[in-house]
JSON list of C-alpha atoms in Angstrom, two decimals:
[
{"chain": "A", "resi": 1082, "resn": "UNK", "atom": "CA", "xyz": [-7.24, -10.65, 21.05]},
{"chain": "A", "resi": 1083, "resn": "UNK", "atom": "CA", "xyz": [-3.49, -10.43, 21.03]},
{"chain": "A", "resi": 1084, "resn": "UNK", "atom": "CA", "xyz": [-1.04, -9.70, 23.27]},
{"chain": "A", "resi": 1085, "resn": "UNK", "atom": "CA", "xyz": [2.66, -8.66, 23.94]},
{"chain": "A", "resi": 1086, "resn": "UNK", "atom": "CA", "xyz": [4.41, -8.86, 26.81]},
{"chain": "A", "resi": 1087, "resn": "UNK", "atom": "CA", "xyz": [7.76, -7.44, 27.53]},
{"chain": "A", "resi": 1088, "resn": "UNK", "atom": "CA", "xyz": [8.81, -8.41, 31.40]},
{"chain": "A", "resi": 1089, "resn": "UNK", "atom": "CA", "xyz": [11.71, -6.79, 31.92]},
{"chain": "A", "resi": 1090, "resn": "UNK", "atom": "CA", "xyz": [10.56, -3.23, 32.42]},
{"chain": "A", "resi": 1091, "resn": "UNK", "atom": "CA", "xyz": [14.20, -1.96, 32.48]},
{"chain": "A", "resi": 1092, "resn": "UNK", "atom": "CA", "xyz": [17.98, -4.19, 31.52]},
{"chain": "A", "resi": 1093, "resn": "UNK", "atom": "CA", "xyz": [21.59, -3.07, 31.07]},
{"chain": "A", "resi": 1094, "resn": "UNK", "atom": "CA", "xyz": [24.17, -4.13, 29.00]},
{"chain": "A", "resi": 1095, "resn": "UNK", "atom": "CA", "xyz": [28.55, -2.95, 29.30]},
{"chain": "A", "resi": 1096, "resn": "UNK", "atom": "CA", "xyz": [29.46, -1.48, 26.40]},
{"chain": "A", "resi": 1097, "resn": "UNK", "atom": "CA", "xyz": [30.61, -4.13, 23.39]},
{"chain": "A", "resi": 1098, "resn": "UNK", "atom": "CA", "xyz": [29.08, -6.86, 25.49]},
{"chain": "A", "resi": 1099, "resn": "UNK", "atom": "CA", "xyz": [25.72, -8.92, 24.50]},
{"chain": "A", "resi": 1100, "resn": "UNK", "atom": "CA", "xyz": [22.30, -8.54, 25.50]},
{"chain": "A", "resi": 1101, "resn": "UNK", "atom": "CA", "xyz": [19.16, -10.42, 24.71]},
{"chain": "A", "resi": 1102, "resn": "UNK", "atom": "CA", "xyz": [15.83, -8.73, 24.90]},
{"chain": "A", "resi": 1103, "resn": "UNK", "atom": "CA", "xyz": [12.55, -11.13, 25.78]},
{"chain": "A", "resi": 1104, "resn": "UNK", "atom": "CA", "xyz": [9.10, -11.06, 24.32]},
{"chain": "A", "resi": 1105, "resn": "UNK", "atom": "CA", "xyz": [6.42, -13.39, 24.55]},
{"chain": "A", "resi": 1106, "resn": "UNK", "atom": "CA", "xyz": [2.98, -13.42, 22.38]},
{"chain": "A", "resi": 1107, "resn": "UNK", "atom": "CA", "xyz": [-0.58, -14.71, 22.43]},
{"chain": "A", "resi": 1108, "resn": "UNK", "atom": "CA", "xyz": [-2.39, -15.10, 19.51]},
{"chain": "A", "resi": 1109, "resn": "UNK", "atom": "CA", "xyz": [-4.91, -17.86, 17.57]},
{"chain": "A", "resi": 1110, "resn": "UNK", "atom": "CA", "xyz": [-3.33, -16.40, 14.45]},
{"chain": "A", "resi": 1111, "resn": "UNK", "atom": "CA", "xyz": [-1.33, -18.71, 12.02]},
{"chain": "A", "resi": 1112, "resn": "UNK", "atom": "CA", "xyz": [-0.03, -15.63, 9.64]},
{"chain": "A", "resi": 1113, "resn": "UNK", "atom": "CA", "xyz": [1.03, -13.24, 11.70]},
{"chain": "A", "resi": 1114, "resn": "UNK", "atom": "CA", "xyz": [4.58, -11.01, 11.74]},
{"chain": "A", "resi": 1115, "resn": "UNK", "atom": "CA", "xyz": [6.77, -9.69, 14.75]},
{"chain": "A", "resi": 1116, "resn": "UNK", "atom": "CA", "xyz": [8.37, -6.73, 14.83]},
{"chain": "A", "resi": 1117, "resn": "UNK", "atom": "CA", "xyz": [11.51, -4.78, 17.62]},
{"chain": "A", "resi": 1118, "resn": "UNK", "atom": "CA", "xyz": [11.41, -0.73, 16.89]},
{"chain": "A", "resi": 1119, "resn": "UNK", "atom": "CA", "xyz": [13.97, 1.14, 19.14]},
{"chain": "A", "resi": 1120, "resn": "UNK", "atom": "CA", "xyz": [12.76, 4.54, 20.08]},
{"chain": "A", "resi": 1121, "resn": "UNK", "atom": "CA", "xyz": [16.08, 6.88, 21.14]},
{"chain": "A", "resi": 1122, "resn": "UNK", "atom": "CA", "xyz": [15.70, 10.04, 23.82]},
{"chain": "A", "resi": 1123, "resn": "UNK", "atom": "CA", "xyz": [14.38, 11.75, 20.10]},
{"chain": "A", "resi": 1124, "resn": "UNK", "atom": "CA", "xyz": [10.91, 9.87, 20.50]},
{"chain": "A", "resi": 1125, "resn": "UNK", "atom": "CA", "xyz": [10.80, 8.47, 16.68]},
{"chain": "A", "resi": 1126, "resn": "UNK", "atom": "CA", "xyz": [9.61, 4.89, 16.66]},
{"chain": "A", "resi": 1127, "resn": "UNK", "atom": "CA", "xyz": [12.37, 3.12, 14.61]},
{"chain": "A", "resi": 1128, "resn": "UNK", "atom": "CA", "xyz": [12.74, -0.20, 13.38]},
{"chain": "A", "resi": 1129, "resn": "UNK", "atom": "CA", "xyz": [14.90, -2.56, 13.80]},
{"chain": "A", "resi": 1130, "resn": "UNK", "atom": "CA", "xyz": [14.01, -5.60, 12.90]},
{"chain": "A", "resi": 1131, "resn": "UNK", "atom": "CA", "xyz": [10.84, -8.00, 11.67]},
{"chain": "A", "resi": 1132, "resn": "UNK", "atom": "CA", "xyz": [9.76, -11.78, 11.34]},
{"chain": "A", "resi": 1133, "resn": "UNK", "atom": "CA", "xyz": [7.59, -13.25, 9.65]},
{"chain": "A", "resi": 1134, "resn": "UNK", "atom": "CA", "xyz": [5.97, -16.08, 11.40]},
{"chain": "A", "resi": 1135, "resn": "UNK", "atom": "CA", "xyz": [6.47, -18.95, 8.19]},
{"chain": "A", "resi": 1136, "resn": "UNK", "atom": "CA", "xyz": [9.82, -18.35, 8.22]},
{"chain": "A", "resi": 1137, "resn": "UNK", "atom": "CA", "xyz": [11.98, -21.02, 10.46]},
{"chain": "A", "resi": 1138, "resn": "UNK", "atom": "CA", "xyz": [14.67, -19.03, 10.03]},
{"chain": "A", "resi": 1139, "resn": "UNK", "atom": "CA", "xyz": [16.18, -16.08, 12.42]},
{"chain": "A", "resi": 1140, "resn": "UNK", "atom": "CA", "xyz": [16.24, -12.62, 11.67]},
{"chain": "A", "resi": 1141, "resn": "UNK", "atom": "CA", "xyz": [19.39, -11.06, 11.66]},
{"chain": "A", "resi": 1142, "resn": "UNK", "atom": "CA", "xyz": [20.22, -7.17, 10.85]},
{"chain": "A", "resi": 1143, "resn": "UNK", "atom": "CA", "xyz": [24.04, -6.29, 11.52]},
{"chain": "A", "resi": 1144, "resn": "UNK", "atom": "CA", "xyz": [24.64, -6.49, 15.27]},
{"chain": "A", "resi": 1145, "resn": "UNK", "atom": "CA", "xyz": [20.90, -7.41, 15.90]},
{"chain": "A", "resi": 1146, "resn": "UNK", "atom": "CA", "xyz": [19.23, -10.76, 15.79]},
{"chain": "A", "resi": 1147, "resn": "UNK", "atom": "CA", "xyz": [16.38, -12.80, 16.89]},
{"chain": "A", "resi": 1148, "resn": "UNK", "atom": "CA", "xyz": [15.16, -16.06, 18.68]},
{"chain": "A", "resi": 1149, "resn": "UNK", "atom": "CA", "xyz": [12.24, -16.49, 17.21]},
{"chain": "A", "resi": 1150, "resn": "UNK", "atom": "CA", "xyz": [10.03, -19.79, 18.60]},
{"chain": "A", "resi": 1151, "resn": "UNK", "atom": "CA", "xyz": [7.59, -20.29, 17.85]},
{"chain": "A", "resi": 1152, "resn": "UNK", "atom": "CA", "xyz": [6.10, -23.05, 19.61]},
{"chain": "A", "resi": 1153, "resn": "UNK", "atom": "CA", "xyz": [6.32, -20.87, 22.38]},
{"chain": "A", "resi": 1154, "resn": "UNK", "atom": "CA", "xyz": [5.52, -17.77, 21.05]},
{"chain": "A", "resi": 1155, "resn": "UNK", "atom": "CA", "xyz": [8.75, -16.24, 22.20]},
{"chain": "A", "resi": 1156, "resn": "UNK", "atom": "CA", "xyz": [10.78, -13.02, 20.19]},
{"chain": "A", "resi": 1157, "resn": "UNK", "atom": "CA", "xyz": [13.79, -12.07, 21.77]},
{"chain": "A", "resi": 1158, "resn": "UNK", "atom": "CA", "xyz": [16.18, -9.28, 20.37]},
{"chain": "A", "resi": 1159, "resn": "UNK", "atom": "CA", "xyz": [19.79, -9.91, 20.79]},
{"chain": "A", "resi": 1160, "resn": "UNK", "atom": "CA", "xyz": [22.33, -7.53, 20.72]},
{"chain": "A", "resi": 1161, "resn": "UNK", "atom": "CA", "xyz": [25.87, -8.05, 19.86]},
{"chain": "A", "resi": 1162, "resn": "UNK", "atom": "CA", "xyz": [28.71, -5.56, 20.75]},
{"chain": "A", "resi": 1163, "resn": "UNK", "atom": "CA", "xyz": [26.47, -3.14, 21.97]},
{"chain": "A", "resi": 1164, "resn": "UNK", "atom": "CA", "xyz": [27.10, 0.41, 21.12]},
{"chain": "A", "resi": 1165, "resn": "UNK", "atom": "CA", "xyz": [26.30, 3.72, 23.45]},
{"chain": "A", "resi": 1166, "resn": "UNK", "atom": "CA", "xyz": [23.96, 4.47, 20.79]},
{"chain": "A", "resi": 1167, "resn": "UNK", "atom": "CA", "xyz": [21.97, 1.58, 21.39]},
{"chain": "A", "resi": 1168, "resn": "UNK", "atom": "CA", "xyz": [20.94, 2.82, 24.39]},
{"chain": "A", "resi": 1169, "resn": "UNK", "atom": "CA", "xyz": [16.42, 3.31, 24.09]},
{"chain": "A", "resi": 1170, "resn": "UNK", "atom": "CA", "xyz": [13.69, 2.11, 24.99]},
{"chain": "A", "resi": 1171, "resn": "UNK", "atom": "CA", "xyz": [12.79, -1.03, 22.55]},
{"chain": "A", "resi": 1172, "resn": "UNK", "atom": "CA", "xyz": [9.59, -2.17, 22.22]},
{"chain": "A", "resi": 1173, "resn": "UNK", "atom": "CA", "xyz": [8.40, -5.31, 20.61]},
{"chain": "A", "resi": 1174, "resn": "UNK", "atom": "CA", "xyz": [5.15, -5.60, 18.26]},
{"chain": "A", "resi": 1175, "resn": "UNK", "atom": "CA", "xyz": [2.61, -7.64, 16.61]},
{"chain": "A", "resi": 1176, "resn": "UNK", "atom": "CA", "xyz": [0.27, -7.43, 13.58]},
{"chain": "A", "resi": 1177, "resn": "UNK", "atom": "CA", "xyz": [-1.77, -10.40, 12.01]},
{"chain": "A", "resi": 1178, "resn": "UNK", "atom": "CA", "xyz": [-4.27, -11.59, 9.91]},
{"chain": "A", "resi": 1179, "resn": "UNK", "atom": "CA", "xyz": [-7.07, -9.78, 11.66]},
{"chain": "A", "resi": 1180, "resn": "UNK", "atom": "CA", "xyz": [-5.17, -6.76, 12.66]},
{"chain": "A", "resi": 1181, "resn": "UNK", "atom": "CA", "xyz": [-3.71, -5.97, 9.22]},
{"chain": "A", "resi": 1182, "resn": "UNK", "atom": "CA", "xyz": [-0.89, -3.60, 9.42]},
{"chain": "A", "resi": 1183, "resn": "UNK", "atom": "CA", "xyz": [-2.32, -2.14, 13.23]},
{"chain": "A", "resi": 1184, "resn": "UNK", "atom": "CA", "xyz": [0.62, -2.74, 15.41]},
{"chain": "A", "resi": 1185, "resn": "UNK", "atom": "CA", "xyz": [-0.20, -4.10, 19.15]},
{"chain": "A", "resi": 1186, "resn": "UNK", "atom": "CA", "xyz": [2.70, -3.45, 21.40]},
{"chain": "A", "resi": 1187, "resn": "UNK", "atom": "CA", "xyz": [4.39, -4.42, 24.45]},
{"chain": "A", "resi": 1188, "resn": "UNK", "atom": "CA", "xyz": [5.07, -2.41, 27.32]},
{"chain": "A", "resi": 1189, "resn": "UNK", "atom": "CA", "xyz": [8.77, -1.51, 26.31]},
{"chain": "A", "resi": 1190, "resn": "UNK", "atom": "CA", "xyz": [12.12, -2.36, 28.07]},
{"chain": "A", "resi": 1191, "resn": "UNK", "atom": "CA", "xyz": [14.12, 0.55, 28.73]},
{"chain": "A", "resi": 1192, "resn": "UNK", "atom": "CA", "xyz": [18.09, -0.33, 27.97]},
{"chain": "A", "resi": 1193, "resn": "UNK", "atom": "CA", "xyz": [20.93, 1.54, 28.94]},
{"chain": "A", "resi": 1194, "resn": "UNK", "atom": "CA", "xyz": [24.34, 1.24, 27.86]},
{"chain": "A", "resi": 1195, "resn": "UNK", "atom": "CA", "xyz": [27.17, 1.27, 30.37]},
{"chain": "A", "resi": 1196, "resn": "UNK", "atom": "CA", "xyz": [30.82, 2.47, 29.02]},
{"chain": "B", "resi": 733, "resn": "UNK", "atom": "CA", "xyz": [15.84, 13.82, 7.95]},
{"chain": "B", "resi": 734, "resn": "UNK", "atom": "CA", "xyz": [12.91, 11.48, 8.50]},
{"chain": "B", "resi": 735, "resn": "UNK", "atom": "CA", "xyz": [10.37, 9.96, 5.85]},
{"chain": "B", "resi": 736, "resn": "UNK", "atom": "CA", "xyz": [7.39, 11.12, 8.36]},
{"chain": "B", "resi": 737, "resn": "UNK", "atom": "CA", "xyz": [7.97, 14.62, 9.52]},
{"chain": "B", "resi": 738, "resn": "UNK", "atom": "CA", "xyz": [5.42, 15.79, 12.40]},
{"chain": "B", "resi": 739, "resn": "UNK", "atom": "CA", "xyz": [4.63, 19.34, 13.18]},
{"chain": "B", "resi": 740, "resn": "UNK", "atom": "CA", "xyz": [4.69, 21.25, 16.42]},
{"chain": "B", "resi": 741, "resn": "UNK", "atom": "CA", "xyz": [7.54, 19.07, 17.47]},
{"chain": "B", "resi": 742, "resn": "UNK", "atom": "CA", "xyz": [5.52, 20.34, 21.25]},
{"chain": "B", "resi": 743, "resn": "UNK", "atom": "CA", "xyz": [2.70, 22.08, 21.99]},
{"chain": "B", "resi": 744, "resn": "UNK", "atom": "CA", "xyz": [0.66, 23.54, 25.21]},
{"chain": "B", "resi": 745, "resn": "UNK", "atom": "CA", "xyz": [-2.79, 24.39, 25.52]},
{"chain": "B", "resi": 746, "resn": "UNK", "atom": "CA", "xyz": [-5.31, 24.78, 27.22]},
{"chain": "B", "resi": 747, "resn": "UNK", "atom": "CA", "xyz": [-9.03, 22.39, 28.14]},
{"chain": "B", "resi": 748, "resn": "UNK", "atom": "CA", "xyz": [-10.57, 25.28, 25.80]},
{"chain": "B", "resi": 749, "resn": "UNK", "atom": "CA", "xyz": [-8.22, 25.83, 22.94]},
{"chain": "B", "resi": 750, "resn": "UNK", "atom": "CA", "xyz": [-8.36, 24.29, 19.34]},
{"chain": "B", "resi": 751, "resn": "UNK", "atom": "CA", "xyz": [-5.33, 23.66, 17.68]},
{"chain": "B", "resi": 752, "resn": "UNK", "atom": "CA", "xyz": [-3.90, 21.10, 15.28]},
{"chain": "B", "resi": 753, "resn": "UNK", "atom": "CA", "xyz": [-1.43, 18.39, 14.80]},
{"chain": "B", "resi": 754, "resn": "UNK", "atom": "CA", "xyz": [0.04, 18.23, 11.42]},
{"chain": "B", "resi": 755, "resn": "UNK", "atom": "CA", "xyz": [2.02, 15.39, 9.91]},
{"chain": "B", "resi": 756, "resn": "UNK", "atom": "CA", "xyz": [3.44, 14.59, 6.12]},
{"chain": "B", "resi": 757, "resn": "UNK", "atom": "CA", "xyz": [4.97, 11.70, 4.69]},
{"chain": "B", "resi": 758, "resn": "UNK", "atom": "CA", "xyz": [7.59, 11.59, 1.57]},
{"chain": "B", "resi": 759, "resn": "UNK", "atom": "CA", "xyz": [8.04, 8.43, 1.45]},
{"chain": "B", "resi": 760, "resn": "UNK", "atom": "CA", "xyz": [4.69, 7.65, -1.14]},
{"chain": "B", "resi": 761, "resn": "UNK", "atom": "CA", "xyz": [2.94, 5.64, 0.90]},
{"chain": "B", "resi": 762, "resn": "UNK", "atom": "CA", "xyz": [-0.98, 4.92, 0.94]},
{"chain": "B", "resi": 763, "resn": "UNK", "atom": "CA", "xyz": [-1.92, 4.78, 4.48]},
{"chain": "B", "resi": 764, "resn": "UNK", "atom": "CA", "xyz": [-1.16, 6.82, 7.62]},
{"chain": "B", "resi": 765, "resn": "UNK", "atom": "CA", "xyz": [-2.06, 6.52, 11.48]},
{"chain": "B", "resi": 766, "resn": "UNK", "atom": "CA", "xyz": [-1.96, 8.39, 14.73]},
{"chain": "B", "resi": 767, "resn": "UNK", "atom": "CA", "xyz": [-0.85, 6.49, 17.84]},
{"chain": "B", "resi": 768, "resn": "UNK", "atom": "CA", "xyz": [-0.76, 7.89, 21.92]},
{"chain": "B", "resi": 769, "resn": "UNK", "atom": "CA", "xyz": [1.79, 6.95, 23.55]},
{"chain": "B", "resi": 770, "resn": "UNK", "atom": "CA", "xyz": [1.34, 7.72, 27.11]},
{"chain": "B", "resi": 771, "resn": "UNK", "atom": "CA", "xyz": [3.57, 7.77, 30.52]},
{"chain": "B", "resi": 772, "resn": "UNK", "atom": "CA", "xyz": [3.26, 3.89, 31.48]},
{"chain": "B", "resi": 773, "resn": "UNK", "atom": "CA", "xyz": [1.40, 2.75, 28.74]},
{"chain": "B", "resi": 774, "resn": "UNK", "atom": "CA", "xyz": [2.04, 0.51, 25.35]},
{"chain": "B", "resi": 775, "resn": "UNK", "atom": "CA", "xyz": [1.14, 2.53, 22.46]},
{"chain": "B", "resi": 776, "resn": "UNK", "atom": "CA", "xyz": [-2.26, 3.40, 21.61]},
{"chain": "B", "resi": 777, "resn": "UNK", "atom": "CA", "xyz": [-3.36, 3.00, 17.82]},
{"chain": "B", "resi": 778, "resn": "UNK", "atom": "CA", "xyz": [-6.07, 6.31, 17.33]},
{"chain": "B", "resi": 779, "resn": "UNK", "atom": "CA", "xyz": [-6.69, 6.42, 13.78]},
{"chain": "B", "resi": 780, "resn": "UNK", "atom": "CA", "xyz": [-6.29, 4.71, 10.51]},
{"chain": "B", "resi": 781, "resn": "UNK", "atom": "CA", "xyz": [-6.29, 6.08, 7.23]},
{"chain": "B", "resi": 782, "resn": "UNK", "atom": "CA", "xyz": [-5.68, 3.69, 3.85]},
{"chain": "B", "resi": 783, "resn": "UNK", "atom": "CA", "xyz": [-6.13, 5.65, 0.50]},
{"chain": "B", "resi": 784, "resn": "UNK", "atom": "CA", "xyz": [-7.57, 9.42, 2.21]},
{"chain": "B", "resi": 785, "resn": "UNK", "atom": "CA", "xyz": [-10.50, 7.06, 3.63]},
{"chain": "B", "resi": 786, "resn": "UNK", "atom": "CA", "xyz": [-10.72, 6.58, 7.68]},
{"chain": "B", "resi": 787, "resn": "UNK", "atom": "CA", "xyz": [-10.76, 3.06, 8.00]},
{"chain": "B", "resi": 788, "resn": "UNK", "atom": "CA", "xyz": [-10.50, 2.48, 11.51]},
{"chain": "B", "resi": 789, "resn": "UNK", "atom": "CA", "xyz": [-11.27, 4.58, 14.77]},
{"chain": "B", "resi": 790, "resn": "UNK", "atom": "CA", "xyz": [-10.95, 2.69, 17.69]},
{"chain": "B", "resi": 791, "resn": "UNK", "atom": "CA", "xyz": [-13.79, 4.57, 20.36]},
{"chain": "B", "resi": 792, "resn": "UNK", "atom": "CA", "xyz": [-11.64, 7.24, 20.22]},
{"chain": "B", "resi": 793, "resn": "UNK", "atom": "CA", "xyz": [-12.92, 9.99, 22.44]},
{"chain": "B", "resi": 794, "resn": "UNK", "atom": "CA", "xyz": [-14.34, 13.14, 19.48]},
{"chain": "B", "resi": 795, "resn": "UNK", "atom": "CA", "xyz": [-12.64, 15.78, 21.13]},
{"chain": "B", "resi": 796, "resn": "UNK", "atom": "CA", "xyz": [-9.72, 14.22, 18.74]},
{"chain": "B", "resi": 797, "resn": "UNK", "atom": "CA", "xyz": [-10.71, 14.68, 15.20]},
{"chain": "B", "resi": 798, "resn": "UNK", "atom": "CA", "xyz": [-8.28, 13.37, 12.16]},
{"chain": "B", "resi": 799, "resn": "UNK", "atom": "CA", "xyz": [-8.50, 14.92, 8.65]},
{"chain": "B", "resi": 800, "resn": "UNK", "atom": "CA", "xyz": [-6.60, 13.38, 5.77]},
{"chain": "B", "resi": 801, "resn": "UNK", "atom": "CA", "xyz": [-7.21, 15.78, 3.09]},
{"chain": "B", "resi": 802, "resn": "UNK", "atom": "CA", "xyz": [-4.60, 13.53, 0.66]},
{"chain": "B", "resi": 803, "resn": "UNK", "atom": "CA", "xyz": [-2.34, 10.87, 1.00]},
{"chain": "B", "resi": 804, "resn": "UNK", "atom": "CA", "xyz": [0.20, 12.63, 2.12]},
{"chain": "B", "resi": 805, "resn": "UNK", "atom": "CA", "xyz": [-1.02, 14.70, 4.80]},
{"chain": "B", "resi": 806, "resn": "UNK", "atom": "CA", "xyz": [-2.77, 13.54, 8.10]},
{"chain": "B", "resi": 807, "resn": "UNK", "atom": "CA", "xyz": [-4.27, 16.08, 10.71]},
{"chain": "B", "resi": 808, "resn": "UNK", "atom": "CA", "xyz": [-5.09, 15.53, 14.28]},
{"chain": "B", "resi": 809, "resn": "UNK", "atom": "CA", "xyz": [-7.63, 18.48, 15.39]},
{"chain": "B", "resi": 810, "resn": "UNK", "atom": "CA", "xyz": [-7.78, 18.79, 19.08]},
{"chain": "B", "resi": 811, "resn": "UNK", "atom": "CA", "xyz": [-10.43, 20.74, 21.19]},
{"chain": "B", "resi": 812, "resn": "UNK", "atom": "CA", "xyz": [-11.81, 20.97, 24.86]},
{"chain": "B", "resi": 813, "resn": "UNK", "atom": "CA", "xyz": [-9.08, 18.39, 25.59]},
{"chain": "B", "resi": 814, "resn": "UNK", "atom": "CA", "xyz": [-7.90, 17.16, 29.06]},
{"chain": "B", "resi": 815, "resn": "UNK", "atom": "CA", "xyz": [-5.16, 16.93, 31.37]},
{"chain": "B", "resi": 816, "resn": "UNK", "atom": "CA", "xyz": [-5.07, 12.98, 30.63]},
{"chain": "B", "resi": 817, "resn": "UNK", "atom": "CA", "xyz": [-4.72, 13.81, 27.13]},
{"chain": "B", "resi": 818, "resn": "UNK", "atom": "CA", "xyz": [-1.31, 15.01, 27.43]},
{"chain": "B", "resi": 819, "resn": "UNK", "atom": "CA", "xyz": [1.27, 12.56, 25.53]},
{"chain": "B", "resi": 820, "resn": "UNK", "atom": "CA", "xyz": [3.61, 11.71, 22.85]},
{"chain": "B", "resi": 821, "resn": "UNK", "atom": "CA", "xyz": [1.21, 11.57, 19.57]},
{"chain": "B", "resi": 822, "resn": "UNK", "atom": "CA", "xyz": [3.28, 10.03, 16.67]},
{"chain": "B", "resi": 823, "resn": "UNK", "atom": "CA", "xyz": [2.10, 9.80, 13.14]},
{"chain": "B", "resi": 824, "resn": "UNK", "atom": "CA", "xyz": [2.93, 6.83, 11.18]},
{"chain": "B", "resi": 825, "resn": "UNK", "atom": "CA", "xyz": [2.51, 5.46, 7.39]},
{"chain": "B", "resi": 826, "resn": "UNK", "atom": "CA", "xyz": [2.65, 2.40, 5.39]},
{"chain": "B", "resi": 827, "resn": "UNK", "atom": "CA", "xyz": [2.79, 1.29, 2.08]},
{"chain": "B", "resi": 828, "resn": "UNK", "atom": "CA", "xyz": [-0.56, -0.49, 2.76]},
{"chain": "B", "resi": 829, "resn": "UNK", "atom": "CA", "xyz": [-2.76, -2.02, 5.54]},
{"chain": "B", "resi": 830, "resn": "UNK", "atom": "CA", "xyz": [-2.64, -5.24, 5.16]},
{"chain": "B", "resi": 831, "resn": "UNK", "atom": "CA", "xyz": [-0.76, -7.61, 7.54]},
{"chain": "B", "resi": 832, "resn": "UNK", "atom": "CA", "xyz": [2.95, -7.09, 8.00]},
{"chain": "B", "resi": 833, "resn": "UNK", "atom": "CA", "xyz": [3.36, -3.81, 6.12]},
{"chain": "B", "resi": 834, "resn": "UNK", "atom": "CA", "xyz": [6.52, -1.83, 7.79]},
{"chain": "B", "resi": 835, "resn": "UNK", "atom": "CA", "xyz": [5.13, 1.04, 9.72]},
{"chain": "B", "resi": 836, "resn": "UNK", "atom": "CA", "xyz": [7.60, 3.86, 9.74]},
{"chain": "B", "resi": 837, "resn": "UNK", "atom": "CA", "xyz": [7.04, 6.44, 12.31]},
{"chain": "B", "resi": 838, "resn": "UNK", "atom": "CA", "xyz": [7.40, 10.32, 12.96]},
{"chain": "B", "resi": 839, "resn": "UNK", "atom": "CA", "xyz": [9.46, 12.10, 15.84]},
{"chain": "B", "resi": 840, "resn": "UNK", "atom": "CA", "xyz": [5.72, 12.71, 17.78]},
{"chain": "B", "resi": 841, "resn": "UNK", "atom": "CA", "xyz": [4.08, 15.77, 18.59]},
{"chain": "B", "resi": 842, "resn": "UNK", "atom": "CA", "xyz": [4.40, 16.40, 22.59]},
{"chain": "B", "resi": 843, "resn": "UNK", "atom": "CA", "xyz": [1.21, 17.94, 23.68]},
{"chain": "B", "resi": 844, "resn": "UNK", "atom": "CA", "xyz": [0.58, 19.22, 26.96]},
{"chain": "B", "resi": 845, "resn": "UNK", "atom": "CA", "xyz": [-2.52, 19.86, 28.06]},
{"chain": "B", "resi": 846, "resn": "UNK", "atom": "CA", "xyz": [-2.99, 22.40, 31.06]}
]
């Protein structure tokens, strides 16, 4: 079965500064996709970005990127210039060949954004 | 507004009440899910739905009962539920169900069960 493991439970970032997000994986799967969803105070799940696994290359989305390696089945979120609003709990998430579109996720990491 | 739009936003009852969770999607897509997202706990796929057809349950205790009368619409039918039931319940859809389809996901539906 896969898994998803977030370890830092809770981080915090100044405002404008950087921040970088760590998951780690397990999985037998070769075609498998990655995915970081924010959820705000509001509750709705939203996303923010996804990988697929064939792709070498980084995802980027504005102020957000990823590390993606594979090798060692890290996905960390970076985020650049962080804004108040980024402030949520971000969770990161798995689906594969076996698991079709059924998301498995990590545990969360709770980020607050200092002014 | 959202694509998936959930309704009671929250909701109390009681162990012997029945009531319903209601959510709708706009955004044309064939397959919708329930998740449980509890205090401490990663998020908890329920249900599955691709094309109106349950394709998935996941031991789900039958006190929870889904009802996806079109492909828009998904229901969550709760009765004789329990204190540990009370969580976030969010509703979800996709285009489809096959591997790394973007799930986009409602607000949730707070229940509270007392």
């Amino acid at each position: 079965a896969q898994t998803v493991t977030q370890s830092q439970p809770e981080m915090s970032v100044q405002e404008a500064e950087t921040v970088t997000l760590s998951c780690t994986y397990d999985t037998s799967e070769s075609d498998y996709y990655l995915f970081w969803y924010k959820q705000p105070p509001s509750r709705q799940m939203i996303l923010v970005i996804r990988q697929e696994a064939y792709k070498q290359q980084n995802a980027t989305e504005n102020r957000f990127s990823v590390n993606f390696q594979k090798a060692a089945k890290s996905f960390s979120l970076k985020i650049s210039d962080s804004q108040l609003g980024d402030a949520a709990m971000y969770f990161c998430a798995y689906t594969g060949e076996t698991s079709g579109s059924r998301l498995t996720f990590g545990e969360g990491t709770q980020l607050t954004v200092n002014p | 507004e959202t694509g998936v739009t959930q309704t009671p936003r929250h909701l109390v009852m009681g162990m012997t009440n029945k009531k319903s969770l209601k959510c709708e999607q706009h955004l044309g897509h064939n397959a919708m899910y329930w998740y449980k997202q509890s205090a401490k706990k990663p998020l908890e796929l329920m249900f599955v739905y691709s094309l109106e057809e349950r394709v998935e349950n996941n031991s789900v205790p039958s006190r929870f009962s889904p009802e996806c009368p079109n492909s828009s619409h998904l229901f969550l039918h709760l009765h004789t539920l329990q204190p540990e039931d009370s969580a976030l319940y969010l509703c979800a859809s996709s285009q489809l169900t096959g591997p790394g389809n973007t799930i986009y996901f409602g607000e949730g539906s707070w229940l509270t069960v007392v």
